[in-house]
PDB file of C-alpha atoms in Angstrom:
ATOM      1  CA  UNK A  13     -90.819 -28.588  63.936  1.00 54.00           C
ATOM      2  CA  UNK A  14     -92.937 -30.470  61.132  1.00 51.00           C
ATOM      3  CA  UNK A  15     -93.650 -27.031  59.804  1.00 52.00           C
ATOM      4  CA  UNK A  16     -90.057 -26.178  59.828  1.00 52.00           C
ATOM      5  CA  UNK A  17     -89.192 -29.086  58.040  1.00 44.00           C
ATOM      6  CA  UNK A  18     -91.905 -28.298  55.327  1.00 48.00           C
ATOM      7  CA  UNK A  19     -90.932 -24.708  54.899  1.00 47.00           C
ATOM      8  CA  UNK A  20     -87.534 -26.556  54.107  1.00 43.00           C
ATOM      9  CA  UNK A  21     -88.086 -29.100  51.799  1.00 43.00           C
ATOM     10  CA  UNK A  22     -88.666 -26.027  48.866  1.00 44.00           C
ATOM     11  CA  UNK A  23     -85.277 -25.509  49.052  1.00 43.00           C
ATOM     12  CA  UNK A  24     -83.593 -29.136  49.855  1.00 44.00           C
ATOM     13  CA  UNK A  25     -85.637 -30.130  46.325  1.00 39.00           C
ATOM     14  CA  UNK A  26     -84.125 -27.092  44.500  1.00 45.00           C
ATOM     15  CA  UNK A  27     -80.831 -27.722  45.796  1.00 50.00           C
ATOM     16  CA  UNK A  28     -80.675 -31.466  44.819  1.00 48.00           C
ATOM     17  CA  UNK A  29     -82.204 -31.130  41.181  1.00 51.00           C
ATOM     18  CA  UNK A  30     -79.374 -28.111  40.642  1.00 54.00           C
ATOM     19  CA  UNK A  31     -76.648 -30.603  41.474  1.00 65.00           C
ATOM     20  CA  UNK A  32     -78.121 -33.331  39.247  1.00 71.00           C
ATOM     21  CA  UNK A  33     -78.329 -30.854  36.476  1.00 82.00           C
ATOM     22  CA  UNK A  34     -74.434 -29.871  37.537  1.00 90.00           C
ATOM     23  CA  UNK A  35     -73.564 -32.950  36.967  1.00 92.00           C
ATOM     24  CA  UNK A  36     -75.350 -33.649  33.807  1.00 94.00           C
ATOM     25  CA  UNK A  37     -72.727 -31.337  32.641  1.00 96.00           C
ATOM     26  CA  UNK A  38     -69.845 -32.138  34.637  1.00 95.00           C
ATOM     27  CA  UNK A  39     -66.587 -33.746  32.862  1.00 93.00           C
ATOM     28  CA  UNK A  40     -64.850 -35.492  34.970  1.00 89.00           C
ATOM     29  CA  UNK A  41     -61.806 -35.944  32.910  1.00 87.00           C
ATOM     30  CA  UNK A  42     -60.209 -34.856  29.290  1.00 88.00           C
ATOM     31  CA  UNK A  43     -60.224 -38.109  28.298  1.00 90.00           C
ATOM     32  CA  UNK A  44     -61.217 -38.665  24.514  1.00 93.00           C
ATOM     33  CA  UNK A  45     -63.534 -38.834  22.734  1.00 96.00           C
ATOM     34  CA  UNK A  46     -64.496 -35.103  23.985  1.00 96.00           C
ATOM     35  CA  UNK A  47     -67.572 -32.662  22.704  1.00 98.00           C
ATOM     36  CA  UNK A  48     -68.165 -29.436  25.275  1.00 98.00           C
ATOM     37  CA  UNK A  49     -69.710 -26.800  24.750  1.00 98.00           C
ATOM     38  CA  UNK A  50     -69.931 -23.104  26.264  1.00 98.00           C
ATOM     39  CA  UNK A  51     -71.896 -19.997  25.485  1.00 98.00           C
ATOM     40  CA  UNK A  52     -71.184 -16.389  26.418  1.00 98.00           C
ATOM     41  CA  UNK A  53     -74.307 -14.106  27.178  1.00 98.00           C
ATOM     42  CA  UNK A  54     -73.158 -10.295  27.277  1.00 97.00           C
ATOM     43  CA  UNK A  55     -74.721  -6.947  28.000  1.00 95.00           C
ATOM     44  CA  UNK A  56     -72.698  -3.581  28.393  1.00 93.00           C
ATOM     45  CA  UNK A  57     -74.556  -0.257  28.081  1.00 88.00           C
ATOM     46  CA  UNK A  58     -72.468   3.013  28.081  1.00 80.00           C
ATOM     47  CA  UNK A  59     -73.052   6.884  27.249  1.00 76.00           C
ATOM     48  CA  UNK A  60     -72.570  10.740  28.441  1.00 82.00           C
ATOM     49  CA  UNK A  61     -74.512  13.420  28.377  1.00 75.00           C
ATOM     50  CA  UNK A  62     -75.190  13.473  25.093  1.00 81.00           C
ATOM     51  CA  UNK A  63     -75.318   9.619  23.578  1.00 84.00           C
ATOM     52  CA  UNK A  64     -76.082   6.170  24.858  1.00 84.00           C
ATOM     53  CA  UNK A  65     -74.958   3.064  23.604  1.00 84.00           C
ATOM     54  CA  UNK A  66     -75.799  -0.723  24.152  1.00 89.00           C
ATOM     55  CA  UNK A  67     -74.560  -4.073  23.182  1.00 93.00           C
ATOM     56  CA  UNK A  68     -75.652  -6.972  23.128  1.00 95.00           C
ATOM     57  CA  UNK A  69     -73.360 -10.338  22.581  1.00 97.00           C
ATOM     58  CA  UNK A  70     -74.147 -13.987  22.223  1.00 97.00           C
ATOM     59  CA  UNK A  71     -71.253 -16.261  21.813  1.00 98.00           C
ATOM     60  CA  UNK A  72     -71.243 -20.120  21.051  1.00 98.00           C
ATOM     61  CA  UNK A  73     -68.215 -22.642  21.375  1.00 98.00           C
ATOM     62  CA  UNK A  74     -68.433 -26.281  20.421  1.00 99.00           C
ATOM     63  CA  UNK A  75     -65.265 -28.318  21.177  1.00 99.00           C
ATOM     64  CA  UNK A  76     -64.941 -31.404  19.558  1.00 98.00           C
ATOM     65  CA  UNK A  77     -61.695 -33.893  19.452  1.00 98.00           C
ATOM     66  CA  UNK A  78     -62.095 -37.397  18.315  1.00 97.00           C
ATOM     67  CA  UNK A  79     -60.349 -40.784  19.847  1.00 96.00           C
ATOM     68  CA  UNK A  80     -57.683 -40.350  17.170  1.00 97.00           C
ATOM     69  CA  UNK A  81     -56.879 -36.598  17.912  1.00 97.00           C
ATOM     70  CA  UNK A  82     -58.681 -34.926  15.393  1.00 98.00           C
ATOM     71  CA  UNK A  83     -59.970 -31.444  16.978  1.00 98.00           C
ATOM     72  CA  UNK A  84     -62.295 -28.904  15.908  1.00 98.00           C
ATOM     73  CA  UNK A  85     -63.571 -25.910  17.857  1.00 99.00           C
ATOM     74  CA  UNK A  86     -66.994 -23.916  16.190  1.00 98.00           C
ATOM     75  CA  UNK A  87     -67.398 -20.518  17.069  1.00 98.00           C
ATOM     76  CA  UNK A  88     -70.567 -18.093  16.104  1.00 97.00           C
ATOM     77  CA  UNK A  89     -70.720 -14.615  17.447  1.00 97.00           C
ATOM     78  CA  UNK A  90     -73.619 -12.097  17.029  1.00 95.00           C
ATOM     79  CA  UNK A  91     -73.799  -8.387  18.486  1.00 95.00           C
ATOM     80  CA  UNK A  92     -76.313  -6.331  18.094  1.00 93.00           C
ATOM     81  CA  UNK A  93     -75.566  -2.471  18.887  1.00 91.00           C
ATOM     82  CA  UNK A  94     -77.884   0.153  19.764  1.00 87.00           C
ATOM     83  CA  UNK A  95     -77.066   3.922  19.693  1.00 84.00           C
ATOM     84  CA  UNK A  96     -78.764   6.555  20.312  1.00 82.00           C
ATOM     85  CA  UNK A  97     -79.939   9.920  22.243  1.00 81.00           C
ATOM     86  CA  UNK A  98     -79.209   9.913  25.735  1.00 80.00           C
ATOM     87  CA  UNK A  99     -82.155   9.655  28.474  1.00 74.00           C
ATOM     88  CA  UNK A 100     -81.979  13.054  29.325  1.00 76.00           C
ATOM     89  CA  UNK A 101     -82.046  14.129  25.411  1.00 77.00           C
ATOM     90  CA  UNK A 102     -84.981  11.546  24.824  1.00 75.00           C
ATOM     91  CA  UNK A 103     -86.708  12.989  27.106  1.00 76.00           C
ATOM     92  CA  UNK A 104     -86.717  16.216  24.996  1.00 78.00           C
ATOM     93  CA  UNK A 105     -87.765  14.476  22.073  1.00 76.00           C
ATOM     94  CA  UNK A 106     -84.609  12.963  20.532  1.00 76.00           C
ATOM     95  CA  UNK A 107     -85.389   9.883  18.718  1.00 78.00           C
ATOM     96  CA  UNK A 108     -82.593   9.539  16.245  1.00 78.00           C
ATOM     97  CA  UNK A 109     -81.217   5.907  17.160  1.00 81.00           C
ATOM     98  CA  UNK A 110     -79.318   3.479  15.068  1.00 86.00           C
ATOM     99  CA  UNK A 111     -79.051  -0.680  14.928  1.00 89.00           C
ATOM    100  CA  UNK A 112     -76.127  -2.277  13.883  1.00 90.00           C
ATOM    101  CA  UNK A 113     -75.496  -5.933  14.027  1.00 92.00           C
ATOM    102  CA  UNK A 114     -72.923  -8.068  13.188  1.00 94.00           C
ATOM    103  CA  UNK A 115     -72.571 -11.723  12.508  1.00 95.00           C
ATOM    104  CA  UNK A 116     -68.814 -13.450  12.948  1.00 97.00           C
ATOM    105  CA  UNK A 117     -68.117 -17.262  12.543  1.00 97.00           C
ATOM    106  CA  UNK A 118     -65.048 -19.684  12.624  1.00 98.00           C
ATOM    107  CA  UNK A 119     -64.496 -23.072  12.270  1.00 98.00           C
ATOM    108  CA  UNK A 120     -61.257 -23.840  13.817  1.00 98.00           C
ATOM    109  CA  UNK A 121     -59.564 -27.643  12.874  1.00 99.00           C
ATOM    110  CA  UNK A 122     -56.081 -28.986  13.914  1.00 99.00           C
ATOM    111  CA  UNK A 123     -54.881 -31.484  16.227  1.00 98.00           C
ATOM    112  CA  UNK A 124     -55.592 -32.408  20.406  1.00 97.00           C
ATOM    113  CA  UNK A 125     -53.290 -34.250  22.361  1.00 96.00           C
ATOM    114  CA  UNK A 126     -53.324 -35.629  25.880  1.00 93.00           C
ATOM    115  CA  UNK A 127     -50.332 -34.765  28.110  1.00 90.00           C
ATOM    116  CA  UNK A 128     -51.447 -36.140  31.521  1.00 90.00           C
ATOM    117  CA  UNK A 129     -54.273 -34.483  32.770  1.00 92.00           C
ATOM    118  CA  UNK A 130     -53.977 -32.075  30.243  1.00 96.00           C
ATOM    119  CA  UNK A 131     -55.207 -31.721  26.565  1.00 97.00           C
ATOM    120  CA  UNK A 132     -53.369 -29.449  24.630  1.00 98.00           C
ATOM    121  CA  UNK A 133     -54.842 -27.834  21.282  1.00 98.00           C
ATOM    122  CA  UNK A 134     -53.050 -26.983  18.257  1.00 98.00           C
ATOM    123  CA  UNK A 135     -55.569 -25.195  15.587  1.00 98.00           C
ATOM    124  CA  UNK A 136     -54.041 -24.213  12.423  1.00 98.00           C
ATOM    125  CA  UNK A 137     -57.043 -24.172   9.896  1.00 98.00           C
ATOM    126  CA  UNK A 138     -60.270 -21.800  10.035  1.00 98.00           C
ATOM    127  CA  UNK A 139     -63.230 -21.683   7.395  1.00 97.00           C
ATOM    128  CA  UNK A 140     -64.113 -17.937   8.680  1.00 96.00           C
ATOM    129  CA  UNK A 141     -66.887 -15.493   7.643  1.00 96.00           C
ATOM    130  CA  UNK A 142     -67.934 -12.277   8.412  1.00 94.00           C
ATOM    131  CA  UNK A 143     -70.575  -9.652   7.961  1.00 92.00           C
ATOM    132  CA  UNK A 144     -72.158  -6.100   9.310  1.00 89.00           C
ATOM    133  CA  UNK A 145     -75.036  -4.532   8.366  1.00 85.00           C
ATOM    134  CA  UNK A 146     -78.055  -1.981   9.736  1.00 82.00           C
ATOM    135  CA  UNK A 147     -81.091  -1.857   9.665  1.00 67.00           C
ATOM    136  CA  UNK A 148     -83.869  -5.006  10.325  1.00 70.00           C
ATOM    137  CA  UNK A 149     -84.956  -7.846   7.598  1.00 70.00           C
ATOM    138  CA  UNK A 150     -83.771 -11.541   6.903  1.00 75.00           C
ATOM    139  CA  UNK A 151     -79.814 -12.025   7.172  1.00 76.00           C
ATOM    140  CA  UNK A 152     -78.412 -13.178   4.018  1.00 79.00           C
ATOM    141  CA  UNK A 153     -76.666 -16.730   4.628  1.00 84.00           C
ATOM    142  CA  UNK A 154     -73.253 -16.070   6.028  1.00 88.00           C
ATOM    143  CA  UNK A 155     -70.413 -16.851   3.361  1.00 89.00           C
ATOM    144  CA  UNK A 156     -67.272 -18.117   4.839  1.00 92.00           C
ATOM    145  CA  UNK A 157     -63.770 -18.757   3.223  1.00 96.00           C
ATOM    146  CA  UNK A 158     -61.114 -21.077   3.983  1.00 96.00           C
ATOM    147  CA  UNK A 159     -57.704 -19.408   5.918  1.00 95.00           C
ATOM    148  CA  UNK A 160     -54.978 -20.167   8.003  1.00 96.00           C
ATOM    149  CA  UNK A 161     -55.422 -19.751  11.846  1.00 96.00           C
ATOM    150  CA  UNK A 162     -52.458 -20.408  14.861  1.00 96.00           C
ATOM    151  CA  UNK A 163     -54.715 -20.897  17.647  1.00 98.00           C
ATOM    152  CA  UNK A 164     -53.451 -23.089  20.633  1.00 98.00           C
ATOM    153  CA  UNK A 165     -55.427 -23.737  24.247  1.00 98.00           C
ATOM    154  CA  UNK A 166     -54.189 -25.764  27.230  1.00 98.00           C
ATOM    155  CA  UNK A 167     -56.903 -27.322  28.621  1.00 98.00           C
ATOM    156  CA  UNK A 168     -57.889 -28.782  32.070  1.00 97.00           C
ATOM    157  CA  UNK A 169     -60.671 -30.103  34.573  1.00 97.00           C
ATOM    158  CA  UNK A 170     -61.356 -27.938  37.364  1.00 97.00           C
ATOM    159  CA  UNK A 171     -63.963 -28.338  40.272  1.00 97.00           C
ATOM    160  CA  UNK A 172     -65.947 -25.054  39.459  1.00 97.00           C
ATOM    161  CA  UNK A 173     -69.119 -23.051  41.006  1.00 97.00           C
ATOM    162  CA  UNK A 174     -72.112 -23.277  38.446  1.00 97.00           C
ATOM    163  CA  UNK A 175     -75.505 -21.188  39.343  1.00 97.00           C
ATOM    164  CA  UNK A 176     -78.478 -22.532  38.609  1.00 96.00           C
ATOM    165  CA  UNK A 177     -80.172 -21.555  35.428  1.00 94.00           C
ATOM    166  CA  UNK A 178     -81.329 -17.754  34.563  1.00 93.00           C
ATOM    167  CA  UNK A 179     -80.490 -14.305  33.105  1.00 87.00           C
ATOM    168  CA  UNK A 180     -79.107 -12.726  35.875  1.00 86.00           C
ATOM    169  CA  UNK A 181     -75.026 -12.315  35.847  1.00 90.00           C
ATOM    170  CA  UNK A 182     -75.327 -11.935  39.421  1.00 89.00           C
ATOM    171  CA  UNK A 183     -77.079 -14.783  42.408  1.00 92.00           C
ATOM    172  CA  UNK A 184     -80.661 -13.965  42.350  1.00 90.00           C
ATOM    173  CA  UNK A 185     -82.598 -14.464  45.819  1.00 90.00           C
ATOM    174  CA  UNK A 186     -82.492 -18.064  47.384  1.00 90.00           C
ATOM    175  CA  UNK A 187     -80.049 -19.305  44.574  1.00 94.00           C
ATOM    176  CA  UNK A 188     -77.484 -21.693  45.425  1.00 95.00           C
ATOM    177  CA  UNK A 189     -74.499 -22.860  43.237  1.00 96.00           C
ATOM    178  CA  UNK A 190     -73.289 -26.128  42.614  1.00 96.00           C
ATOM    179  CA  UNK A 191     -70.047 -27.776  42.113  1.00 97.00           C
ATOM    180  CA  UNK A 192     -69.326 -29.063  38.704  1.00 97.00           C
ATOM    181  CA  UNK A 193     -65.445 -30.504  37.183  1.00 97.00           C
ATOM    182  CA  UNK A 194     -65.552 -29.036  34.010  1.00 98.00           C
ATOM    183  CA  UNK A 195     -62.513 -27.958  30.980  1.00 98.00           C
ATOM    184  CA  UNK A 196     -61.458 -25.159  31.095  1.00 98.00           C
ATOM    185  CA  UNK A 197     -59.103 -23.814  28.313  1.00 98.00           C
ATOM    186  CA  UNK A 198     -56.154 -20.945  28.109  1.00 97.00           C
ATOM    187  CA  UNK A 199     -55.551 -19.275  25.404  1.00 98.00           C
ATOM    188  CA  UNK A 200     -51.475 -20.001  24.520  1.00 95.00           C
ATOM    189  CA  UNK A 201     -50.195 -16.926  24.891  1.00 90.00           C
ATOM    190  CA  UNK A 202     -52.464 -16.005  27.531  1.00 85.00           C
ATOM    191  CA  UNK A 203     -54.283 -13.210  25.155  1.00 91.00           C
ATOM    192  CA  UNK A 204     -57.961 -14.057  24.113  1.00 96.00           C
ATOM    193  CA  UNK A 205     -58.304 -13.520  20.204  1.00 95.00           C
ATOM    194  CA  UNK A 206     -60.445 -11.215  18.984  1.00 93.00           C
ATOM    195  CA  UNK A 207     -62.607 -13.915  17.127  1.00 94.00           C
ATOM    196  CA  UNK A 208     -63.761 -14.124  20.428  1.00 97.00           C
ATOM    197  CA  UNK A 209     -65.282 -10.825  21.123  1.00 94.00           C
ATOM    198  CA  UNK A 210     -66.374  -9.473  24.764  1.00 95.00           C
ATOM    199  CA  UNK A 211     -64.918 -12.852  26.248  1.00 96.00           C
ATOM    200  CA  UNK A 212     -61.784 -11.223  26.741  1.00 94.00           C
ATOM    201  CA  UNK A 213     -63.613  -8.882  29.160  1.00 93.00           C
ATOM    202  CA  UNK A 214     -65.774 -11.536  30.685  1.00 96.00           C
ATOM    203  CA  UNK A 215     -63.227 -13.913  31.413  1.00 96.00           C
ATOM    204  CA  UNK A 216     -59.022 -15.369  30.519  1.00 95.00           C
ATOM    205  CA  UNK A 217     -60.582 -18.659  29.229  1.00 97.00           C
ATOM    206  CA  UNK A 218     -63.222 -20.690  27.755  1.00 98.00           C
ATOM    207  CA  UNK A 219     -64.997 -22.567  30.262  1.00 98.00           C
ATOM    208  CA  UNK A 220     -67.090 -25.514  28.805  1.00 98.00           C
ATOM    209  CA  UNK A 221     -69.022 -28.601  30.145  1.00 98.00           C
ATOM    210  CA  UNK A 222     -70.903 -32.026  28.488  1.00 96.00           C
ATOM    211  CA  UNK A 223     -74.179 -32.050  26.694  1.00 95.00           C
ATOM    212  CA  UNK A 224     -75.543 -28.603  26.302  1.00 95.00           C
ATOM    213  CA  UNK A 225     -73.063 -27.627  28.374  1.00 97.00           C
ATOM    214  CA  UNK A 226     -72.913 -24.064  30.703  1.00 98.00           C
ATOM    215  CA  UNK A 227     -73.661 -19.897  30.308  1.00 98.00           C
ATOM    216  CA  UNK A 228     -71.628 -17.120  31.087  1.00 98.00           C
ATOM    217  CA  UNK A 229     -73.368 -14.005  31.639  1.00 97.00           C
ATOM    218  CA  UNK A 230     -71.410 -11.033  31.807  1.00 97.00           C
ATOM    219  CA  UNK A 231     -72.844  -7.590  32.295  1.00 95.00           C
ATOM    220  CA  UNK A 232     -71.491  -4.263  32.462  1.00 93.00           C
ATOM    221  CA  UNK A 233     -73.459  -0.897  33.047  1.00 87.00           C
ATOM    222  CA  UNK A 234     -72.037   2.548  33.774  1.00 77.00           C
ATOM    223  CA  UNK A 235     -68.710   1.563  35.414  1.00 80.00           C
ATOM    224  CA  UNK A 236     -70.375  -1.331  37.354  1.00 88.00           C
ATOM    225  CA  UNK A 237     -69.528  -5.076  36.274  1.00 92.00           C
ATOM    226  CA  UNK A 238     -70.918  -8.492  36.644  1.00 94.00           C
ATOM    227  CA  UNK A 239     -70.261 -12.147  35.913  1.00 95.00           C
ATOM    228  CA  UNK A 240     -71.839 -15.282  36.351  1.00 96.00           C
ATOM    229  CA  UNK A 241     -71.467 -19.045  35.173  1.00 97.00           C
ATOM    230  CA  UNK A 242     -74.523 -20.175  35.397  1.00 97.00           C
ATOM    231  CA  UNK A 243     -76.445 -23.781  33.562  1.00 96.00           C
ATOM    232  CA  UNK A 244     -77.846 -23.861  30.475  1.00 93.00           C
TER     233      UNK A 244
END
């Protein structure tokens, strides 16, 4: 029985310091002053008999809104692709492959209101940049530019499943998730922009929690897909 017990307490520990950590970035309501945060960590490799392709996506979003209303939402996207021979043609010899990366940032400002439970976003200014480039080297700073935007989100608190923290986008061997409220926002109409990249494959909304706040892994490999919301 003692043995039992021991062979146990591994896993009671775990278990316990997943759910404090859940709800270090729980928010329990949308009440303001608000700052969540969310990042998106994708994958997706794809190719025939002839080519191969990979991509790799990391997405940030920082939510801000201040007691009087004033709302910002920061969003830096970087993909890196990867082309190239197929395995089959590598394995003749083929080494012809090709990097491509590409930087994207916006800085969306407008107004958040509270309507109940409920915050409602209304963005109508962006200070946006852009860039693409190949090869390797230091990045050149990233100009942006100042430009209109029409970006709204309805946003709510949601009890939600949160895995603990990793690389996988799928439950790795012994791993529990935890229960954590946190905002989730919907794109109004229900269409995820493109500033937004591969989240509009990963998931409808941006999910986001308190202090460094939670990852979504997605991952998608030769017709096979998987994702994950796991802690930071």
């Amino acid at each position: 029985m003692k043995a039992r017990l021991l062979a146990a307490l591994p896993v009671v520990l775990l278990a316990a310091a997943a759910a404090a950590d859940a709800d270090r970035v729980a928010i329990p309501t949308p009440s303001l002053p608000l700052e969540a945060r969310m990042r998106l960590d994708a994958h997706t490799d794809h190719g025939c008999s002839q080519s191969h392709e990979s991509v790799r996506e990391t997405l940030s979003a920082v939510l801000a809104v201040d007691a009087s209303g004033a709302a910002s939402l920061a969003v830096d996207r970087e993909v890196t692709i990867i082309s190239g021979p197929s395995f089959g043609r590598f394995q003749q010899g083929d080494r012809d492959f090709t990097t491509i990366r590409e930087r994207e940032r916006h800085h969306f400002r407008g107004r958040g209101r509270r309507a109940g439970r409920v915050l409602e976003l209304d963005l109508d200014q962006d200070e946006t940049g852009q860039d693409r480039y190949s090869g390797r080297g230091d990045r050149p700073p990233l100009a942006t530019q100042a430009a209109a935007a029409s970006l709204r989100l309805t946003c709510r608190v949601a009890p939600t499943d949160v895995w603990p923290a990793g690389r996988l986008a799928f439950p790795g061997d012994g791993e529990r998730a935890s229960s954590a409220s946190l905002l989730h926002c919907r794109f109004v109409p229900e269409e995820v922009p493109d500033a937004f990249g591969l989240l509009a494959e990963a998931s409808p909304e941006l999910v986001l929690g308190r202090n460094e706040g939670v990852v979504l892994h997605f991952n998608r490999a030769f017709g096979s897909e998987q994702t994950l919301l796991r802690l930071p």
